[in-house]
Amino acid sequence: MSGVLYCVGLGPGDPELITRKAARIISEARVIFFPAPEGGTSFARSIADELFSPDVEEHPIPIPMEEEQFAALTAYTEAAETIGQFLAEDTDVVVLCQGDPFFYGSFIYLFERIDRRFRIEVVPGVTSMTSCSAAALQPLCGRRETLTILPALLPEDELVDRLTSPDPFVIVKIGRHAGKLKRVLGRSGRIDGARYVSHASLEHQRILPLAEAPEVAPYFSTVIVPGNRLLDVC
């Protein structure tokens, strides 16, 4: 016998977008892990704050806010070891993840490190991509269109090559790459109609034409590039 590891997707930030299943699992949890910047407040925890039981045991996973990836990966390795100890003692563990755990989610780094002897259940959440689409009132794709998702950190020339298709695109992980994306979409002839969305579902969300977006965007930013043939295929 061993405990069960539940990873719960929290959605983009609005607590009302937490699913009923996720809310139940969090409220019943006795041990909860969540990512948190070193010395800072955990956004994941703040989304689910009202669901925490008064006697829950909390375990922040301190994630260094620096470019070097190895430091963050070390934090996930250490967290996986601690989680494994709880599971081996027949204690269920809940891990919180912003958005959806398997869509660019931080849980992926833990998932790769958890011993597969343990049972793992993943509760999907509203993705950043779909929340941005809803906020901007911008359909993602229809009928025969093919939606492509790209990380903004790809090299500029590779992004240009990929954006030659008339189909729609969603570009994630904008951050310091916002200026580069303006150049890329300008070179590709796709900047007209491209929408920039930051902090979707929150009070301070921003929705702008990409041409008017800041050169350095917040981490929680997405660009939606509509397809050129939606009306032809609907």
GROMACS .gro file of C-alpha atoms in nm:
model
  234
    1MET     CA    1   0.000   0.000   0.000
    2SER     CA    2   0.111   0.356  -0.068
    3GLY     CA    3  -0.032   0.702  -0.091
    4VAL     CA    4  -0.165   0.863  -0.408
    5LEU     CA    5  -0.005   1.165  -0.570
    6TYR     CA    6  -0.266   1.404  -0.706
    7CYS     CA    7  -0.158   1.688  -0.932
    8VAL     CA    8  -0.431   1.947  -0.954
    9GLY     CA    9  -0.453   2.199  -1.236
   10LEU     CA   10  -0.574   2.534  -1.103
   11GLY     CA   11  -0.645   2.719  -1.425
   12PRO     CA   12  -0.507   3.062  -1.521
   13GLY     CA   13  -0.565   3.244  -1.193
   14ASP     CA   14  -0.933   3.315  -1.135
   15PRO     CA   15  -1.035   3.087  -0.843
   16GLU     CA   16  -1.378   3.043  -1.002
   17LEU     CA   17  -1.212   2.854  -1.289
   18ILE     CA   18  -1.095   2.575  -1.058
   19THR     CA   19  -1.289   2.261  -1.145
   20ARG     CA   20  -1.520   2.098  -0.891
   21LYS     CA   21  -1.298   1.790  -0.880
   22ALA     CA   22  -0.987   1.996  -0.815
   23ALA     CA   23  -1.165   2.192  -0.541
   24ARG     CA   24  -1.274   1.871  -0.367
   25ILE     CA   25  -0.926   1.718  -0.375
   26ILE     CA   26  -0.762   2.034  -0.240
   27SER     CA   27  -1.017   2.078   0.040
   28GLU     CA   28  -0.968   1.715   0.151
   29ALA     CA   29  -0.588   1.728   0.132
   30ARG     CA   30  -0.368   1.691   0.437
   31VAL     CA   31  -0.033   1.744   0.259
   32ILE     CA   32   0.002   2.000  -0.023
   33PHE     CA   33   0.310   2.094  -0.228
   34PHE     CA   34   0.321   2.401  -0.452
   35PRO     CA   35   0.587   2.595  -0.646
   36ALA     CA   36   0.696   2.927  -0.498
   37PRO     CA   37   0.968   3.174  -0.597
   38GLU     CA   38   1.252   3.190  -0.346
   39GLY     CA   39   1.158   3.451  -0.089
   40GLY     CA   40   0.829   3.527  -0.267
   41THR     CA   41   0.459   3.442  -0.260
   42SER     CA   42   0.327   3.139  -0.446
   43PHE     CA   43   0.077   3.235  -0.715
   44ALA     CA   44  -0.047   2.874  -0.729
   45ARG     CA   45  -0.119   2.875  -0.357
   46SER     CA   46  -0.299   3.211  -0.376
   47ILE     CA   47  -0.541   3.074  -0.637
   48ALA     CA   48  -0.649   2.789  -0.409
   49ASP     CA   49  -0.610   2.968  -0.076
   50GLU     CA   50  -0.977   2.953   0.027
   51LEU     CA   51  -0.983   2.575  -0.021
   52PHE     CA   52  -0.700   2.491   0.220
   53SER     CA   53  -0.798   2.300   0.533
   54PRO     CA   54  -0.685   2.476   0.856
   55ASP     CA   55  -0.466   2.180   0.953
   56VAL     CA   56  -0.312   2.112   0.611
   57GLU     CA   57   0.064   2.056   0.598
   58GLU     CA   58   0.213   2.295   0.342
   59HIS     CA   59   0.537   2.239   0.147
   60PRO     CA   60   0.650   2.521  -0.083
   61ILE     CA   61   0.887   2.413  -0.360
   62PRO     CA   62   1.140   2.699  -0.378
   63ILE     CA   63   1.203   2.776  -0.745
   64PRO     CA   64   1.502   3.005  -0.819
   65MET     CA   65   1.402   3.296  -1.045
   66GLU     CA   66   1.717   3.286  -1.256
   67GLU     CA   67   1.813   3.187  -1.607
   68GLU     CA   68   2.012   2.877  -1.510
   69GLN     CA   69   1.774   2.582  -1.528
   70PHE     CA   70   1.982   2.341  -1.320
   71ALA     CA   71   1.897   2.523  -0.995
   72ALA     CA   72   1.522   2.485  -1.049
   73LEU     CA   73   1.562   2.122  -1.152
   74THR     CA   74   1.749   2.052  -0.829
   75ALA     CA   75   1.451   2.192  -0.636
   76TYR     CA   76   1.216   1.955  -0.819
   77THR     CA   77   1.447   1.660  -0.752
   78GLU     CA   78   1.449   1.735  -0.379
   79ALA     CA   79   1.071   1.784  -0.375
   80ALA     CA   80   1.019   1.450  -0.554
   81GLU     CA   81   1.226   1.275  -0.289
   82THR     CA   82   1.019   1.429  -0.007
   83ILE     CA   83   0.693   1.347  -0.183
   84GLY     CA   84   0.812   0.990  -0.229
   85GLN     CA   85   0.867   0.960   0.147
   86PHE     CA   86   0.509   1.065   0.218
   87LEU     CA   87   0.371   0.827  -0.045
   88ALA     CA   88   0.576   0.537   0.091
   89GLU     CA   89   0.416   0.601   0.431
   90ASP     CA   90   0.068   0.564   0.275
   91THR     CA   91   0.002   0.939   0.286
   92ASP     CA   92  -0.173   1.106  -0.008
   93VAL     CA   93  -0.005   1.417  -0.148
   94VAL     CA   94  -0.155   1.700  -0.354
   95VAL     CA   95   0.060   1.913  -0.585
   96LEU     CA   96  -0.080   2.241  -0.715
   97CYS     CA   97  -0.006   2.356  -1.068
   98GLN     CA   98  -0.113   2.676  -1.244
   99GLY     CA   99  -0.299   2.621  -1.569
  100ASP     CA  100  -0.297   2.257  -1.679
  101PRO     CA  101  -0.029   2.024  -1.537
  102PHE     CA  102   0.068   1.876  -1.875
  103PHE     CA  103   0.049   2.195  -2.084
  104TYR     CA  104   0.384   2.360  -2.015
  105GLY     CA  105   0.311   2.290  -1.649
  106SER     CA  106   0.575   2.286  -1.377
  107PHE     CA  107   0.441   1.949  -1.264
  108ILE     CA  108   0.608   1.784  -1.563
  109TYR     CA  109   0.945   1.823  -1.389
  110LEU     CA  110   0.812   1.643  -1.081
  111PHE     CA  111   0.632   1.380  -1.286
  112GLU     CA  112   0.961   1.281  -1.449
  113ARG     CA  113   1.117   1.229  -1.106
  114ILE     CA  114   0.844   1.042  -0.916
  115ASP     CA  115   0.898   0.669  -0.867
  116ARG     CA  116   0.648   0.488  -1.091
  117ARG     CA  117   0.571   0.243  -0.814
  118PHE     CA  118   0.343   0.514  -0.680
  119ARG     CA  119  -0.003   0.587  -0.815
  120ILE     CA  120  -0.036   0.927  -0.984
  121GLU     CA  121  -0.359   1.104  -1.079
  122VAL     CA  122  -0.363   1.428  -1.278
  123VAL     CA  123  -0.662   1.663  -1.267
  124PRO     CA  124  -0.664   1.883  -1.579
  125GLY     CA  125  -0.712   2.257  -1.554
  126VAL     CA  126  -0.814   2.542  -1.784
  127THR     CA  127  -0.508   2.619  -1.996
  128SER     CA  128  -0.348   2.960  -2.042
  129MET     CA  129  -0.415   2.921  -2.414
  130THR     CA  130  -0.791   2.878  -2.382
  131SER     CA  131  -0.826   3.140  -2.109
  132CYS     CA  132  -0.647   3.396  -2.330
  133SER     CA  133  -0.867   3.304  -2.625
  134ALA     CA  134  -1.179   3.358  -2.414
  135ALA     CA  135  -1.054   3.688  -2.271
  136ALA     CA  136  -0.968   3.825  -2.616
  137LEU     CA  137  -1.289   3.689  -2.775
  138GLN     CA  138  -1.062   3.532  -3.035
  139PRO     CA  139  -1.153   3.183  -3.163
  140LEU     CA  140  -0.851   2.955  -3.175
  141CYS     CA  141  -0.937   2.735  -3.472
  142GLY     CA  142  -1.227   2.590  -3.663
  143ARG     CA  143  -1.309   2.289  -3.874
  144ARG     CA  144  -1.011   2.214  -4.103
  145GLU     CA  145  -0.768   2.464  -3.953
  146THR     CA  146  -0.459   2.333  -3.778
  147LEU     CA  147  -0.361   2.508  -3.456
  148THR     CA  148   0.012   2.527  -3.381
  149ILE     CA  149   0.155   2.617  -3.040
  150LEU     CA  150   0.502   2.770  -3.029
  151PRO     CA  151   0.723   2.881  -2.740
  152ALA     CA  152   0.854   3.235  -2.795
  153LEU     CA  153   1.203   3.130  -2.686
  154LEU     CA  154   1.265   2.960  -3.024
  155PRO     CA  155   1.526   3.131  -3.244
  156GLU     CA  156   1.390   3.417  -3.455
  157ASP     CA  157   1.455   3.254  -3.793
  158GLU     CA  158   1.288   2.930  -3.683
  159LEU     CA  159   0.977   3.121  -3.573
  160VAL     CA  160   0.964   3.298  -3.910
  161ASP     CA  161   0.986   2.965  -4.092
  162ARG     CA  162   0.706   2.812  -3.887
  163LEU     CA  163   0.474   3.113  -3.924
  164THR     CA  164   0.453   3.082  -4.302
  165SER     CA  165   0.135   2.872  -4.272
  166PRO     CA  166  -0.202   3.052  -4.306
  167ASP     CA  167  -0.332   2.852  -4.009
  168PRO     CA  168  -0.366   2.995  -3.654
  169PHE     CA  169  -0.089   3.002  -3.395
  170VAL     CA  170  -0.065   3.043  -3.020
  171ILE     CA  171   0.270   3.166  -2.893
  172VAL     CA  172   0.346   3.114  -2.524
  173LYS     CA  173   0.624   3.207  -2.281
  174ILE     CA  174   0.644   3.563  -2.412
  175GLY     CA  175   0.830   3.751  -2.138
  176ARG     CA  176   1.147   3.917  -2.267
  177HIS     CA  177   1.077   3.784  -2.620
  178ALA     CA  178   0.790   4.025  -2.696
  179GLY     CA  179   1.003   4.256  -2.907
  180LYS     CA  180   1.138   3.961  -3.104
  181LEU     CA  181   0.783   3.842  -3.174
  182LYS     CA  182   0.688   4.179  -3.319
  183ARG     CA  183   0.978   4.151  -3.562
  184VAL     CA  184   0.898   3.789  -3.645
  185LEU     CA  185   0.530   3.850  -3.715
  186GLY     CA  186   0.617   4.161  -3.912
  187ARG     CA  187   0.858   3.958  -4.130
  188SER     CA  188   0.593   3.687  -4.169
  189GLY     CA  189   0.317   3.931  -4.260
  190ARG     CA  190   0.107   3.805  -3.967
  191ILE     CA  191   0.122   4.092  -3.719
  192ASP     CA  192  -0.213   4.240  -3.825
  193GLY     CA  193  -0.477   4.074  -3.609
  194ALA     CA  194  -0.228   3.921  -3.366
  195ARG     CA  195  -0.350   3.971  -3.009
  196TYR     CA  196  -0.139   4.004  -2.695
  197VAL     CA  197  -0.298   3.887  -2.368
  198SER     CA  198  -0.141   3.905  -2.023
  199HIS     CA  199  -0.277   3.781  -1.688
  200ALA     CA  200  -0.591   3.636  -1.846
  201SER     CA  201  -0.889   3.593  -1.609
  202LEU     CA  202  -0.741   3.828  -1.346
  203GLU     CA  203  -0.850   4.183  -1.267
  204HIS     CA  204  -0.533   4.329  -1.418
  205GLN     CA  205  -0.551   4.136  -1.746
  206ARG     CA  206  -0.444   4.329  -2.057
  207ILE     CA  207  -0.554   4.267  -2.414
  208LEU     CA  208  -0.380   4.461  -2.690
  209PRO     CA  209  -0.289   4.435  -3.056
  210LEU     CA  210   0.058   4.281  -3.055
  211ALA     CA  211   0.197   4.593  -3.223
  212GLU     CA  212   0.104   4.790  -2.907
  213ALA     CA  213   0.234   4.535  -2.655
  214PRO     CA  214   0.532   4.617  -2.430
  215GLU     CA  215   0.878   4.516  -2.551
  216VAL     CA  216   0.926   4.311  -2.234
  217ALA     CA  217   0.606   4.134  -2.128
  218PRO     CA  218   0.506   3.968  -1.800
  219TYR     CA  219   0.569   3.596  -1.768
  220PHE     CA  220   0.196   3.520  -1.788
  221SER     CA  221   0.155   3.646  -2.145
  222THR     CA  222   0.037   3.483  -2.466
  223VAL     CA  223   0.004   3.591  -2.829
  224ILE     CA  224  -0.281   3.462  -3.047
  225VAL     CA  225  -0.229   3.477  -3.423
  226PRO     CA  226  -0.560   3.407  -3.600
  227GLY     CA  227  -0.570   3.202  -3.916
  228ASN     CA  228  -0.627   3.354  -4.257
  229ARG     CA  229  -0.894   3.108  -4.366
  230LEU     CA  230  -1.136   3.065  -4.073
  231LEU     CA  231  -1.432   3.196  -4.277
  232ASP     CA  232  -1.344   2.957  -4.559
  233VAL     CA  233  -1.361   2.648  -4.343
  234CYS     CA  234  -1.654   2.721  -4.113
   0.00000   0.00000   0.00000
